[in-house]
CSV table of N, CA and C in Angstrom, one decimal:
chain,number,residue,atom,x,y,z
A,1,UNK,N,-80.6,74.4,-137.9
A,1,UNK,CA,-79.4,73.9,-138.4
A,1,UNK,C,-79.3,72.4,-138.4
A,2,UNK,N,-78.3,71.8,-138.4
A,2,UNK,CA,-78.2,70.2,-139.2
A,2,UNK,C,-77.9,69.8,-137.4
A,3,UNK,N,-77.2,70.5,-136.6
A,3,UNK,CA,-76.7,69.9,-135.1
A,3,UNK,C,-78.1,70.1,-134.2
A,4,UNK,N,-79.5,70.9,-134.8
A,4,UNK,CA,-80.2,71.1,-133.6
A,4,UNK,C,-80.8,69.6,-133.5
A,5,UNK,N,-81.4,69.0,-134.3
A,5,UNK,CA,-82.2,67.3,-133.9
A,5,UNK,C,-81.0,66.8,-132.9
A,6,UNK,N,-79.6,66.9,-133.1
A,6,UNK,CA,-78.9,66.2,-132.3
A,6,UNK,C,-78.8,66.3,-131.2
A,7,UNK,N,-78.8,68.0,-131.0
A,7,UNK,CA,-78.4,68.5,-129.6
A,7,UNK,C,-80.2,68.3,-128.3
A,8,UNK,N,-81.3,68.5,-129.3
A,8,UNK,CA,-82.6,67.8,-128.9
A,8,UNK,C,-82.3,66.6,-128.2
A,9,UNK,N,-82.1,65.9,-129.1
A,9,UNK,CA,-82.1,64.3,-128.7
A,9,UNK,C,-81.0,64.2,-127.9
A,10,UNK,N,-79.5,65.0,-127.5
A,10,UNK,CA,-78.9,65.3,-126.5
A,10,UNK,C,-79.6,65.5,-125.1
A,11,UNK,N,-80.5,66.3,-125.3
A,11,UNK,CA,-81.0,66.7,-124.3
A,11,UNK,C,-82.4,65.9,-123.4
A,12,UNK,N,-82.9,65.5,-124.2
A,12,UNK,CA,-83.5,64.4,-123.9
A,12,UNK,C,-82.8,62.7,-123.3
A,13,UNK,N,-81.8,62.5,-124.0
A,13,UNK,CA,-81.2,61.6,-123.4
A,13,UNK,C,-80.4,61.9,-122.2
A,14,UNK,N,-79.6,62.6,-122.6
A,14,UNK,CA,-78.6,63.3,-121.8
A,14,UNK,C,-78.5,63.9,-120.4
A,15,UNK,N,-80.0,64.7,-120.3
A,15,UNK,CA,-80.0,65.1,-119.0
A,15,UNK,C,-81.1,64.4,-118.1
A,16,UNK,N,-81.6,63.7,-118.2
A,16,UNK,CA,-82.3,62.3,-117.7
A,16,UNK,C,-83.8,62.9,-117.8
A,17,UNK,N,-84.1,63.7,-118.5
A,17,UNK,CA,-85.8,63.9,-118.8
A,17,UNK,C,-86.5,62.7,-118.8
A,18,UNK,N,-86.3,61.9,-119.8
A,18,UNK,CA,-87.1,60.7,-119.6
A,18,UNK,C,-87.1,60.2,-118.5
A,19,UNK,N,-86.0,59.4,-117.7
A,19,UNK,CA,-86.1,59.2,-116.6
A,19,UNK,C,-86.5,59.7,-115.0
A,20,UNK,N,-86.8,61.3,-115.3
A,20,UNK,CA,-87.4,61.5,-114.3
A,20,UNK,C,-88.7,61.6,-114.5
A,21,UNK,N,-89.5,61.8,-116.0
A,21,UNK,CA,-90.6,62.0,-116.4
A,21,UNK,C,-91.3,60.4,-116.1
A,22,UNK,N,-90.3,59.2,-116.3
A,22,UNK,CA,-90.7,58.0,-116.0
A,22,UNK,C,-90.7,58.0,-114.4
A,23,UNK,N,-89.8,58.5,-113.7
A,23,UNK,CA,-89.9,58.6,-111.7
A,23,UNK,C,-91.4,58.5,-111.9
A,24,UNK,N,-91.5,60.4,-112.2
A,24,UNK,CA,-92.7,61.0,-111.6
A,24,UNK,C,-93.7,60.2,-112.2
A,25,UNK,N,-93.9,59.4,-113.5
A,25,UNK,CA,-94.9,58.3,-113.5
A,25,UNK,C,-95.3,57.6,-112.8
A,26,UNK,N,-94.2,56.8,-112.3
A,26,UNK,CA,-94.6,55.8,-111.7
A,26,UNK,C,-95.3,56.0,-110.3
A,27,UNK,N,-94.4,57.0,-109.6
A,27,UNK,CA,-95.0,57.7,-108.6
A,27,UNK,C,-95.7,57.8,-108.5
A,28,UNK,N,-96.8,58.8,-109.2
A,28,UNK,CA,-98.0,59.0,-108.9
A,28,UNK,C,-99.1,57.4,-109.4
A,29,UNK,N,-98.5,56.6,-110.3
A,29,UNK,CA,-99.3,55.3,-111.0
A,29,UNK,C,-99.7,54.9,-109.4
A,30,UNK,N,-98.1,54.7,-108.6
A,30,UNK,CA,-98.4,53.9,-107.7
A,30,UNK,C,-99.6,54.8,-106.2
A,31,UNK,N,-99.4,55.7,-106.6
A,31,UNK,CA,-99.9,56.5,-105.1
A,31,UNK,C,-101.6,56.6,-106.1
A,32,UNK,N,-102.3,56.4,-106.9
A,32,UNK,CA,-103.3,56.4,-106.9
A,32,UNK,C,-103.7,55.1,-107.7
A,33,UNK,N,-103.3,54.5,-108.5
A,33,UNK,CA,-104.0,53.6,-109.3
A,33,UNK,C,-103.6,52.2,-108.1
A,34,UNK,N,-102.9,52.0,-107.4
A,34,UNK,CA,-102.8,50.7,-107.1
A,34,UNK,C,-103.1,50.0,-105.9
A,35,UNK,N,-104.0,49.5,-105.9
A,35,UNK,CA,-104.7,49.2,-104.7
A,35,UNK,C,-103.9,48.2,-103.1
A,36,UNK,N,-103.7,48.4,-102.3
A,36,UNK,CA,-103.1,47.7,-101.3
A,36,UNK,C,-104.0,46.1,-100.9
A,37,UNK,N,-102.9,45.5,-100.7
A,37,UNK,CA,-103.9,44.3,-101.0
A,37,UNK,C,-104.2,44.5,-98.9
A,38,UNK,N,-105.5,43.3,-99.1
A,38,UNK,CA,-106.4,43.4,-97.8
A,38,UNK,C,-105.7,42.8,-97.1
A,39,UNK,N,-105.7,43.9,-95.8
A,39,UNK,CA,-105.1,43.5,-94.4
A,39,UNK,C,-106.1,42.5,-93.9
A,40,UNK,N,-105.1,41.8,-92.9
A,40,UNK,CA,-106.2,40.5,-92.5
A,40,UNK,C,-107.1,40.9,-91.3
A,41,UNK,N,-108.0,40.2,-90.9
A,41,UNK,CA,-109.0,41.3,-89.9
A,41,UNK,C,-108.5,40.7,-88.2
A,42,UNK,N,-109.2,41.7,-87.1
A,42,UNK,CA,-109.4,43.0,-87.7
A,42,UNK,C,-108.9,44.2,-88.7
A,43,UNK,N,-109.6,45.0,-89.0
A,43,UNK,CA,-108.9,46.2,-89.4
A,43,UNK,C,-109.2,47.1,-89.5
A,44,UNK,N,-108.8,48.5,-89.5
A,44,UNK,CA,-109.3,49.6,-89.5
A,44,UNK,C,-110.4,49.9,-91.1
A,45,UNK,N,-111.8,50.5,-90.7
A,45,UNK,CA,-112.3,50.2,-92.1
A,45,UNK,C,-111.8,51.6,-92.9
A,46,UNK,N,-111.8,51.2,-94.5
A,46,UNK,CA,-111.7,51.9,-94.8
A,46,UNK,C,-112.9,52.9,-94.9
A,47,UNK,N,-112.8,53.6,-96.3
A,47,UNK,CA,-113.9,54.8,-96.5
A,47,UNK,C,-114.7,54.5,-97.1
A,48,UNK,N,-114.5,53.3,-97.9
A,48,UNK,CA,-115.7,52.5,-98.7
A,48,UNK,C,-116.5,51.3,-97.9
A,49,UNK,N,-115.6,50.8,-97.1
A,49,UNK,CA,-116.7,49.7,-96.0
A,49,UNK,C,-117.2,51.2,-94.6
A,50,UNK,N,-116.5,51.9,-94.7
A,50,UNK,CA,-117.1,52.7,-93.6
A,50,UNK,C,-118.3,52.9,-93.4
A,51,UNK,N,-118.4,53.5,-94.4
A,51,UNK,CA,-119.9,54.0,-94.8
A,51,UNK,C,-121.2,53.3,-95.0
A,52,UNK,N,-121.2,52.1,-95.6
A,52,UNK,CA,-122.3,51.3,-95.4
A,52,UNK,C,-122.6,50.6,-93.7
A,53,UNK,N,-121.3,50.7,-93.0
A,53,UNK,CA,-121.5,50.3,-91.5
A,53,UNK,C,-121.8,50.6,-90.9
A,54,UNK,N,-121.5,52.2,-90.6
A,54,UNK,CA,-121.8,53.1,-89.6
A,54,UNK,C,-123.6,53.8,-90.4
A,55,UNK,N,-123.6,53.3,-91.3
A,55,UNK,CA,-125.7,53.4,-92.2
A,55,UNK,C,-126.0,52.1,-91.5
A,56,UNK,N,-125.8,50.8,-91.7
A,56,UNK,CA,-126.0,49.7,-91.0
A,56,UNK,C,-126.2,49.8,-89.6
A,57,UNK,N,-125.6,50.4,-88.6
A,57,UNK,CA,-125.3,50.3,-87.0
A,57,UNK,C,-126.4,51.6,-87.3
A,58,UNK,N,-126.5,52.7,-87.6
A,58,UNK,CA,-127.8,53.9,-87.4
A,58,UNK,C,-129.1,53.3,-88.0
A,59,UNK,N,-129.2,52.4,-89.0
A,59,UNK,CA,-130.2,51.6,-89.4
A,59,UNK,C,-131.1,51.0,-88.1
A,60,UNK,N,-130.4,50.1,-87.5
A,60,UNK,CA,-130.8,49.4,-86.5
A,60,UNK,C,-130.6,50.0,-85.3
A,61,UNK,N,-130.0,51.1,-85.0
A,61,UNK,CA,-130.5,52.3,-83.6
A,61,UNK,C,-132.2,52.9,-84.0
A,62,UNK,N,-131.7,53.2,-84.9
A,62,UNK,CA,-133.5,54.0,-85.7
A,62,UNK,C,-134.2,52.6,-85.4
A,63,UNK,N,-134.2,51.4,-86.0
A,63,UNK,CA,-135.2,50.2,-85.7
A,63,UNK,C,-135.7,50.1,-84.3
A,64,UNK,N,-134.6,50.1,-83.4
A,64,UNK,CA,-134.3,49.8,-81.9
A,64,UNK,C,-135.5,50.9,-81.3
A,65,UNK,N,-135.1,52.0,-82.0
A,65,UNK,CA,-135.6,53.3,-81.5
A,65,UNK,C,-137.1,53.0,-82.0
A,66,UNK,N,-137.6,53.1,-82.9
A,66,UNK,CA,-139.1,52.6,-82.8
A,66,UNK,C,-139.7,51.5,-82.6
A,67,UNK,N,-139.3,50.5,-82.2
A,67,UNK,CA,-139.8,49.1,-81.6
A,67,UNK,C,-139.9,50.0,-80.4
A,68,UNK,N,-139.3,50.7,-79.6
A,68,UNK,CA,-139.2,50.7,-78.1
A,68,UNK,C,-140.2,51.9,-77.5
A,69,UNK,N,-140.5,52.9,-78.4
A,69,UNK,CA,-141.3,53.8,-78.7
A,69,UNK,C,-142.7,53.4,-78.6
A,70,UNK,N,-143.1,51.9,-79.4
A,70,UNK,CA,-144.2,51.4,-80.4
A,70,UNK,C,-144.5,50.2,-78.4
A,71,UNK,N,-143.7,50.1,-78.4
A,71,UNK,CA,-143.6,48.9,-77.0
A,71,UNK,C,-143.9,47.7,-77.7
A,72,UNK,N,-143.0,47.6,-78.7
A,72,UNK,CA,-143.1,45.8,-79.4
A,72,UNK,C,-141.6,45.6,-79.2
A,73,UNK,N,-141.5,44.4,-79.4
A,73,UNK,CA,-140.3,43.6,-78.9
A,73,UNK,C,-139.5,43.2,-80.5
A,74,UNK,N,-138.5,43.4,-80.4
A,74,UNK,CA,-137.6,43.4,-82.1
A,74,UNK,C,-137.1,42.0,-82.2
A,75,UNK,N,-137.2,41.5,-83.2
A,75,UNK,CA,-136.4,40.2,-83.5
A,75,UNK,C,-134.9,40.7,-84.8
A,76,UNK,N,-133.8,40.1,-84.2
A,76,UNK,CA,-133.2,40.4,-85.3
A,76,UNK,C,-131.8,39.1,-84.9
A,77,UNK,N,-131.4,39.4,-85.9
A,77,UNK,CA,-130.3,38.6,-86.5
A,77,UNK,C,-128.9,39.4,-86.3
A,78,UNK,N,-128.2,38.6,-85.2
A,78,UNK,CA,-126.3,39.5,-85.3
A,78,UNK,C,-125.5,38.7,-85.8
A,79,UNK,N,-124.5,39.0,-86.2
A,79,UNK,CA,-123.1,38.1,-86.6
A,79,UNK,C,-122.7,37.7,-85.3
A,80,UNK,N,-121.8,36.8,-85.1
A,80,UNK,CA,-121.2,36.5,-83.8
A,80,UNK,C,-120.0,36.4,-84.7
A,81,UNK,N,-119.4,35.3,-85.9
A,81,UNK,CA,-118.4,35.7,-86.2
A,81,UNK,C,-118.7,35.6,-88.2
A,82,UNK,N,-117.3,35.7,-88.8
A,82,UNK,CA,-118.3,35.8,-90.5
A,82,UNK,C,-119.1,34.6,-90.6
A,83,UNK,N,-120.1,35.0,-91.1
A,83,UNK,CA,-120.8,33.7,-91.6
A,83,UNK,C,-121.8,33.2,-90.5
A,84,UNK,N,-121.5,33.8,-89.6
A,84,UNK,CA,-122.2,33.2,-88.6
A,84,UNK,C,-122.8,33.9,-87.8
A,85,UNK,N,-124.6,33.5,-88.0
A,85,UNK,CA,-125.8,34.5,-87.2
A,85,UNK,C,-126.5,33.9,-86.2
A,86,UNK,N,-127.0,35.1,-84.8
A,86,UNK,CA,-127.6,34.3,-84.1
A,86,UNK,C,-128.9,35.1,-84.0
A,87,UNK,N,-130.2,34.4,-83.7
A,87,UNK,CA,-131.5,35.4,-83.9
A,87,UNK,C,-131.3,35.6,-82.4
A,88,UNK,N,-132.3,37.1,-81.8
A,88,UNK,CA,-132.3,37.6,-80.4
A,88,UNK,C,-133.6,37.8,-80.5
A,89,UNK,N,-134.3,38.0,-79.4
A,89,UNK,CA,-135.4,38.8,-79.0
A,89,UNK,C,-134.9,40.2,-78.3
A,90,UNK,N,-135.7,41.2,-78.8
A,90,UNK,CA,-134.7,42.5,-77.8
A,90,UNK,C,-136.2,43.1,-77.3
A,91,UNK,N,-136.6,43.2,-76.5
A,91,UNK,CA,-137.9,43.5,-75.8
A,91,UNK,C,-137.7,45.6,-75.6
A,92,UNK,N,-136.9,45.7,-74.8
A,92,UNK,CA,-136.9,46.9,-74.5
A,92,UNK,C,-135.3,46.9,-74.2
A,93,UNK,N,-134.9,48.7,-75.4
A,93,UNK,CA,-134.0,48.8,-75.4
A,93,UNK,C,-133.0,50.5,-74.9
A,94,UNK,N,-132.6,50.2,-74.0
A,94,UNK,CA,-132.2,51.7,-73.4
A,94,UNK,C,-130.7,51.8,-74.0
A,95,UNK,N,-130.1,51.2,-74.0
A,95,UNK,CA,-128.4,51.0,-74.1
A,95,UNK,C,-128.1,50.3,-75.1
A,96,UNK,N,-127.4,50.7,-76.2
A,96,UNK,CA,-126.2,50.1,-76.9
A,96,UNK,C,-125.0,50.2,-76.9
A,97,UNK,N,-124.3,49.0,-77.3
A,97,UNK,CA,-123.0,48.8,-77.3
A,97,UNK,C,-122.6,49.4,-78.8
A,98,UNK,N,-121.3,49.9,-79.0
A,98,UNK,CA,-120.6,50.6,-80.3
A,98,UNK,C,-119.2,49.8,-80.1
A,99,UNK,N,-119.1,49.5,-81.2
A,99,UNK,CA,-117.3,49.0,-81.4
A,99,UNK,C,-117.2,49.7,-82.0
A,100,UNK,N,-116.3,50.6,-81.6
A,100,UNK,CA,-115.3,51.7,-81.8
A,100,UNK,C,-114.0,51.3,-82.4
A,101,UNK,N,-113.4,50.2,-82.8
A,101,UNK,CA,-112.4,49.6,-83.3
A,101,UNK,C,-111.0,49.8,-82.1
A,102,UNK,N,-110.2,49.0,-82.7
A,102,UNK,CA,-109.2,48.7,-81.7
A,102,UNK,C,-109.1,48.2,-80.6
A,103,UNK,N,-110.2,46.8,-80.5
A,103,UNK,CA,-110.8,46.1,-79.3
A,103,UNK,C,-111.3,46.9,-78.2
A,104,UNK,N,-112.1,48.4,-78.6
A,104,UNK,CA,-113.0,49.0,-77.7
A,104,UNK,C,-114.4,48.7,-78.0
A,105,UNK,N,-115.4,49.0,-76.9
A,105,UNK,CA,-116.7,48.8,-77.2
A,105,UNK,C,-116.9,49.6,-75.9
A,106,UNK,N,-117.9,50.4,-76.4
A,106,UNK,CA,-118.4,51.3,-75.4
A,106,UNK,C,-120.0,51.5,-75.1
A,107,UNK,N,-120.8,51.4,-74.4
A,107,UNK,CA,-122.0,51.4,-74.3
A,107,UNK,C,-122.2,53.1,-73.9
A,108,UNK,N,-123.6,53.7,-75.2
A,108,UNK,CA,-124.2,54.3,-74.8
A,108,UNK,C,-125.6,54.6,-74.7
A,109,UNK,N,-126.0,55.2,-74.2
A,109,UNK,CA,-127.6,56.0,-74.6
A,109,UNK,C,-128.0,55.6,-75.6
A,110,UNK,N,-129.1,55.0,-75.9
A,110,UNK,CA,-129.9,54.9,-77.1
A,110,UNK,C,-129.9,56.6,-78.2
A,111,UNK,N,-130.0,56.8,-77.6
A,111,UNK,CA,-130.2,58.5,-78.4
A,111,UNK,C,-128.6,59.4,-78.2
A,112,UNK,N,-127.7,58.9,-77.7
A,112,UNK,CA,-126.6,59.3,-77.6
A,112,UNK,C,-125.9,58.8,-79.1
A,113,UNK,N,-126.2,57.1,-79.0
A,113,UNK,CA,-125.3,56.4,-80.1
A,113,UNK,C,-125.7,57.1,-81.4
A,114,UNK,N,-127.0,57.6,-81.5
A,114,UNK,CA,-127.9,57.9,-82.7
A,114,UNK,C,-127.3,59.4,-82.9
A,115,UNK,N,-127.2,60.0,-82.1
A,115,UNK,CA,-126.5,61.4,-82.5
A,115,UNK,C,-125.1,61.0,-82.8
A,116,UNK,N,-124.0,59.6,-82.4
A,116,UNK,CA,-122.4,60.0,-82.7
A,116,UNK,C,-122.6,59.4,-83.8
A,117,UNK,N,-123.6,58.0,-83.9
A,117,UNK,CA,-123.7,57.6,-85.7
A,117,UNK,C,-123.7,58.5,-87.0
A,118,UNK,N,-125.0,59.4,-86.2
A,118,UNK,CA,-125.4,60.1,-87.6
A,118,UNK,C,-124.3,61.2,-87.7
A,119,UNK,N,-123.3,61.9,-86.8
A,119,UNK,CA,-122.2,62.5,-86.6
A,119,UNK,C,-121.2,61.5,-87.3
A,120,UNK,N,-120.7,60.5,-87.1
A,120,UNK,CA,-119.8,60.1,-87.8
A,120,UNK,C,-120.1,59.9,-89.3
A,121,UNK,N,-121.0,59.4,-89.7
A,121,UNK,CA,-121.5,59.5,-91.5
A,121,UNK,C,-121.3,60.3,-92.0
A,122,UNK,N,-121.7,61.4,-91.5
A,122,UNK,CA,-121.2,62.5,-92.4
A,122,UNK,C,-120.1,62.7,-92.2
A,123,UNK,N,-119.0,62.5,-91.3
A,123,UNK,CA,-117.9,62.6,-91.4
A,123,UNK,C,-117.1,61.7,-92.7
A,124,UNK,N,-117.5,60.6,-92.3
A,124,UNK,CA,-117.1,59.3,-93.1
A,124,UNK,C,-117.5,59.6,-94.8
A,125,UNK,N,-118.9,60.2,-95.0
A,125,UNK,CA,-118.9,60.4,-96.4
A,125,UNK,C,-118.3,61.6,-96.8
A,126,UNK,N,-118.1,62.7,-95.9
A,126,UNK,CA,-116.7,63.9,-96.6
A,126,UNK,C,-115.8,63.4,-96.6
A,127,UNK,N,-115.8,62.5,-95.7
A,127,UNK,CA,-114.2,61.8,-96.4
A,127,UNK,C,-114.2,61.2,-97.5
A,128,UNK,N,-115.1,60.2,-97.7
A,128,UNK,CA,-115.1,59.1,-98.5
A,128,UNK,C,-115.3,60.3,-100.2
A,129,UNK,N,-115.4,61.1,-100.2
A,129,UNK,CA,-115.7,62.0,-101.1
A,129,UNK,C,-114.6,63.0,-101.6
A,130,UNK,N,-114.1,63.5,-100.5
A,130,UNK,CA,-112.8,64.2,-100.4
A,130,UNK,C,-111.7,63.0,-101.0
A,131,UNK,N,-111.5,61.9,-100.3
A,131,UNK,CA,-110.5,61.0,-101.3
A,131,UNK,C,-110.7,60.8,-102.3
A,132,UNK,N,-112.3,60.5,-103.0
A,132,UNK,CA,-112.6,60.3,-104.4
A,132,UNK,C,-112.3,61.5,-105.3
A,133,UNK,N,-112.1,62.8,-105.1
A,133,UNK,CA,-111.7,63.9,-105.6
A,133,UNK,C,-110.2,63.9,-105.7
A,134,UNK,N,-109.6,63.8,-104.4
A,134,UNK,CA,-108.1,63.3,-104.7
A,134,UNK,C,-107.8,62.6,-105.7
A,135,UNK,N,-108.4,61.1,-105.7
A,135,UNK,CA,-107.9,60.3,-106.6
A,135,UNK,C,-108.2,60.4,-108.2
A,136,UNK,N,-109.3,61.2,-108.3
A,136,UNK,CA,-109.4,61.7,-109.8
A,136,UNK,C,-108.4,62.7,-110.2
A,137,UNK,N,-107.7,63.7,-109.3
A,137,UNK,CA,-106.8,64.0,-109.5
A,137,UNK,C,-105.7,63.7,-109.8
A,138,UNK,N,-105.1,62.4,-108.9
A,138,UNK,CA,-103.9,61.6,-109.5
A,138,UNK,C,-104.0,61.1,-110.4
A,139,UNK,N,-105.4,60.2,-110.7
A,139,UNK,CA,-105.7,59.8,-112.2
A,139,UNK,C,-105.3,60.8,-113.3
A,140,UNK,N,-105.8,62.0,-113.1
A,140,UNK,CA,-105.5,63.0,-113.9
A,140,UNK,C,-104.1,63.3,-114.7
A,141,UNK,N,-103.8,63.3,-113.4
A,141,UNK,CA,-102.1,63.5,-113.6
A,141,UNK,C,-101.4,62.6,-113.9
A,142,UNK,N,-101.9,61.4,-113.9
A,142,UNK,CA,-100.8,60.1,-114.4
A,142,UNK,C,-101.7,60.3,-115.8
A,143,UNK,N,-103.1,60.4,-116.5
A,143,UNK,CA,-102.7,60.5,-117.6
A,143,UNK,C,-102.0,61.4,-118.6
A,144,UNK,N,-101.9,63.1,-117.5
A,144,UNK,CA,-101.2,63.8,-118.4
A,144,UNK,C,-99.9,63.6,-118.7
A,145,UNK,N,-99.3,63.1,-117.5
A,145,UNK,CA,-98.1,62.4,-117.6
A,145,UNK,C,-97.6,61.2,-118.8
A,146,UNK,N,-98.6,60.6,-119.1
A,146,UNK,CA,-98.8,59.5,-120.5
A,146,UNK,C,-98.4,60.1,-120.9
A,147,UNK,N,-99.8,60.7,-121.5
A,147,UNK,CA,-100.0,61.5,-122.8
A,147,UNK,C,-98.1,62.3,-123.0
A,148,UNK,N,-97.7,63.2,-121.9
A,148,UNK,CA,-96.4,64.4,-122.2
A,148,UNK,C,-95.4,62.7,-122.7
A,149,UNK,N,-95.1,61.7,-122.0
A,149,UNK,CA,-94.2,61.0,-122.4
A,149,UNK,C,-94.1,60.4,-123.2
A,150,UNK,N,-95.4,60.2,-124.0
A,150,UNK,CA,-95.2,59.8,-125.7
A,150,UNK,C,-95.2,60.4,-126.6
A,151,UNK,N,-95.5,62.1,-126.0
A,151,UNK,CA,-95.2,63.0,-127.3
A,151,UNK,C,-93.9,62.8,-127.3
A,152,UNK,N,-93.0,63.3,-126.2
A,152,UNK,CA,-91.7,63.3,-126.3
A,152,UNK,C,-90.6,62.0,-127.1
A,153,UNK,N,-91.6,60.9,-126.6
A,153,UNK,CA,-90.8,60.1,-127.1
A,153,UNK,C,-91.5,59.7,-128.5
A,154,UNK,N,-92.3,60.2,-129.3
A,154,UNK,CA,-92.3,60.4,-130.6
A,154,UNK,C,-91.8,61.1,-131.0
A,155,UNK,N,-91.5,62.5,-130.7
A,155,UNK,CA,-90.4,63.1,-131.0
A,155,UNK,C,-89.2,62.8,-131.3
A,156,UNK,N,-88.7,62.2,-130.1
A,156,UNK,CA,-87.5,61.8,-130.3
A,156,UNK,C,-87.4,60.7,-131.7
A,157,UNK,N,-88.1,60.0,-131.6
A,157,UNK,CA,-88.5,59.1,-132.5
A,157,UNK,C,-88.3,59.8,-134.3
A,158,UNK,N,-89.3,61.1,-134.0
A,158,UNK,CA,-89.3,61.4,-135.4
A,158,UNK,C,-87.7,62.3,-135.6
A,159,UNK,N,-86.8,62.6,-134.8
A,159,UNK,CA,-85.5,63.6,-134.5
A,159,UNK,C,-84.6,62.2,-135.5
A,160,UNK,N,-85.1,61.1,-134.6
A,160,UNK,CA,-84.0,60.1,-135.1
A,160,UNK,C,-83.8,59.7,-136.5
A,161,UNK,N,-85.3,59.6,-136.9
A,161,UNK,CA,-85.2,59.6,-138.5
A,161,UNK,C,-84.7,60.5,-139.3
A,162,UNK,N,-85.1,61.7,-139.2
A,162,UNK,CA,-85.1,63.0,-139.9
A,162,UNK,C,-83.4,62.9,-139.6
A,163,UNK,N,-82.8,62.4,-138.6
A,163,UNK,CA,-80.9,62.6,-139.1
A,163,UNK,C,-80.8,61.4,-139.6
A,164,UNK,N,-81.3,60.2,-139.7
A,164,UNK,CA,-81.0,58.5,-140.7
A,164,UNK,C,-81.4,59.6,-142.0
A,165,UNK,N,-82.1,59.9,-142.1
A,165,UNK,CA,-82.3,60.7,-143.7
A,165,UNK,C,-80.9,61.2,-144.1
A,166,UNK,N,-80.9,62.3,-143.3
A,166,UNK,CA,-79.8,63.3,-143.4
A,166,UNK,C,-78.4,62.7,-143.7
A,167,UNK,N,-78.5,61.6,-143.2
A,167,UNK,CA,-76.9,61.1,-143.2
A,167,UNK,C,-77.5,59.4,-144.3
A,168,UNK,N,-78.0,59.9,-145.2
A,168,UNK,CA,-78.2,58.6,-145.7
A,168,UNK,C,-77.1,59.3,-146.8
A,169,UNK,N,-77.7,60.6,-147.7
A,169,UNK,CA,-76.9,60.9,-148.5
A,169,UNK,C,-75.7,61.2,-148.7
A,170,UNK,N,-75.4,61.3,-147.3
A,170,UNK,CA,-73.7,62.3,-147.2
A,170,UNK,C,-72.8,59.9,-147.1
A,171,UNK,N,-73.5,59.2,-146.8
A,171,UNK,CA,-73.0,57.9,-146.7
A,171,UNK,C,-73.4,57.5,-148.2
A,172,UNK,N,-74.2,57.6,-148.6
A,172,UNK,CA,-74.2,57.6,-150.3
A,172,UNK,C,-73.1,58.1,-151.1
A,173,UNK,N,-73.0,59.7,-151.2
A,173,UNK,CA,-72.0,60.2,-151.5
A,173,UNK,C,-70.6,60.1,-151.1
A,174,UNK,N,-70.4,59.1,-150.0
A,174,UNK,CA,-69.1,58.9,-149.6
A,174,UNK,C,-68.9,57.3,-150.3
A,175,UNK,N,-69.7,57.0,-150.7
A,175,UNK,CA,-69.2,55.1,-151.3
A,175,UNK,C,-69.0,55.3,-152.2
């Protein structure tokens, strides 16, 4: 009938569809697409520096671990702070230190740290993996969310015309 485009576009305006379909946009835009800017350090790592660190710190347990095995003495290079390295001689190595974050450091077993490293990695990469599945999710859904809000609002678009038509002639026939 001639009142349904109106009572449509009633209902679209009317009962705040757009507006919650814009909420739930932005909502999810913000909970996946937008990145938090960097905390100043320290800081807890995320899932993407996690992972190359706690490979880094098992890297050089495994190094440690066969220098000490081989009975040769390791040369290497530490940070002391960014940017800045000091070379060591490490001759023979029973004990490592782990910073654990939160101004802890804890010394263990050479072969202790090498079982919690390789134990944490894999923890760190199901995570780091489990969040990247999440976030393709949200991605997902914020573009189906697009996509649903510009049908609607071409709709509405094409509702509006189809009654400027409708009322062009009945304003014709009235002049």
């Amino acid at each position: 009938s001639r009142d349904a485009p109106a009572t449509i576009s009633q209902v679209w305006r009317g009962h705040g569809f757009r507006r919650s379909t814009e909420a739930l946009h932005r909502a999810r835009s913000l909970l996946g697409l937008t990145p938090a800017p960097p905390p100043p350090r320290p800081r807890a790592p995320s899932g993407r520096s996690q992972v190359p660190d706690i490979q880094k710190a098992l890297d050089m347990i495994v190094l440690l671990m066969e220098k000490g095995e081989a009975g040769e003495g390791a040369t290497v290079d530490f940070e002391l702070v960014d940017h800045v390295f000091a070379k060591a001689e490490i001759q023979e190595c029973q004990h490592v230190s782990l910073w654990l974050g939160a101004n802890v450091m804890v010394e263990y077993e050479i072969g202790e740290a090498h079982a919690l490293l390789q134990q944490n990695l894999s923890k760190a990469q199901s995570n780091l993996e489990q969040n990247e599945r999440e976030l393709a999710f949200v991605r997902d859904n914020v573009n189906t969310t697009e996509v649903g809000m510009a049908r609607v609002y071409n709709y509405d678009v094409q509702l509006r015309r189809d009654m400027a038509d409708l009322k062009a002639p009945e304003a014709a026939a009235a002049a």
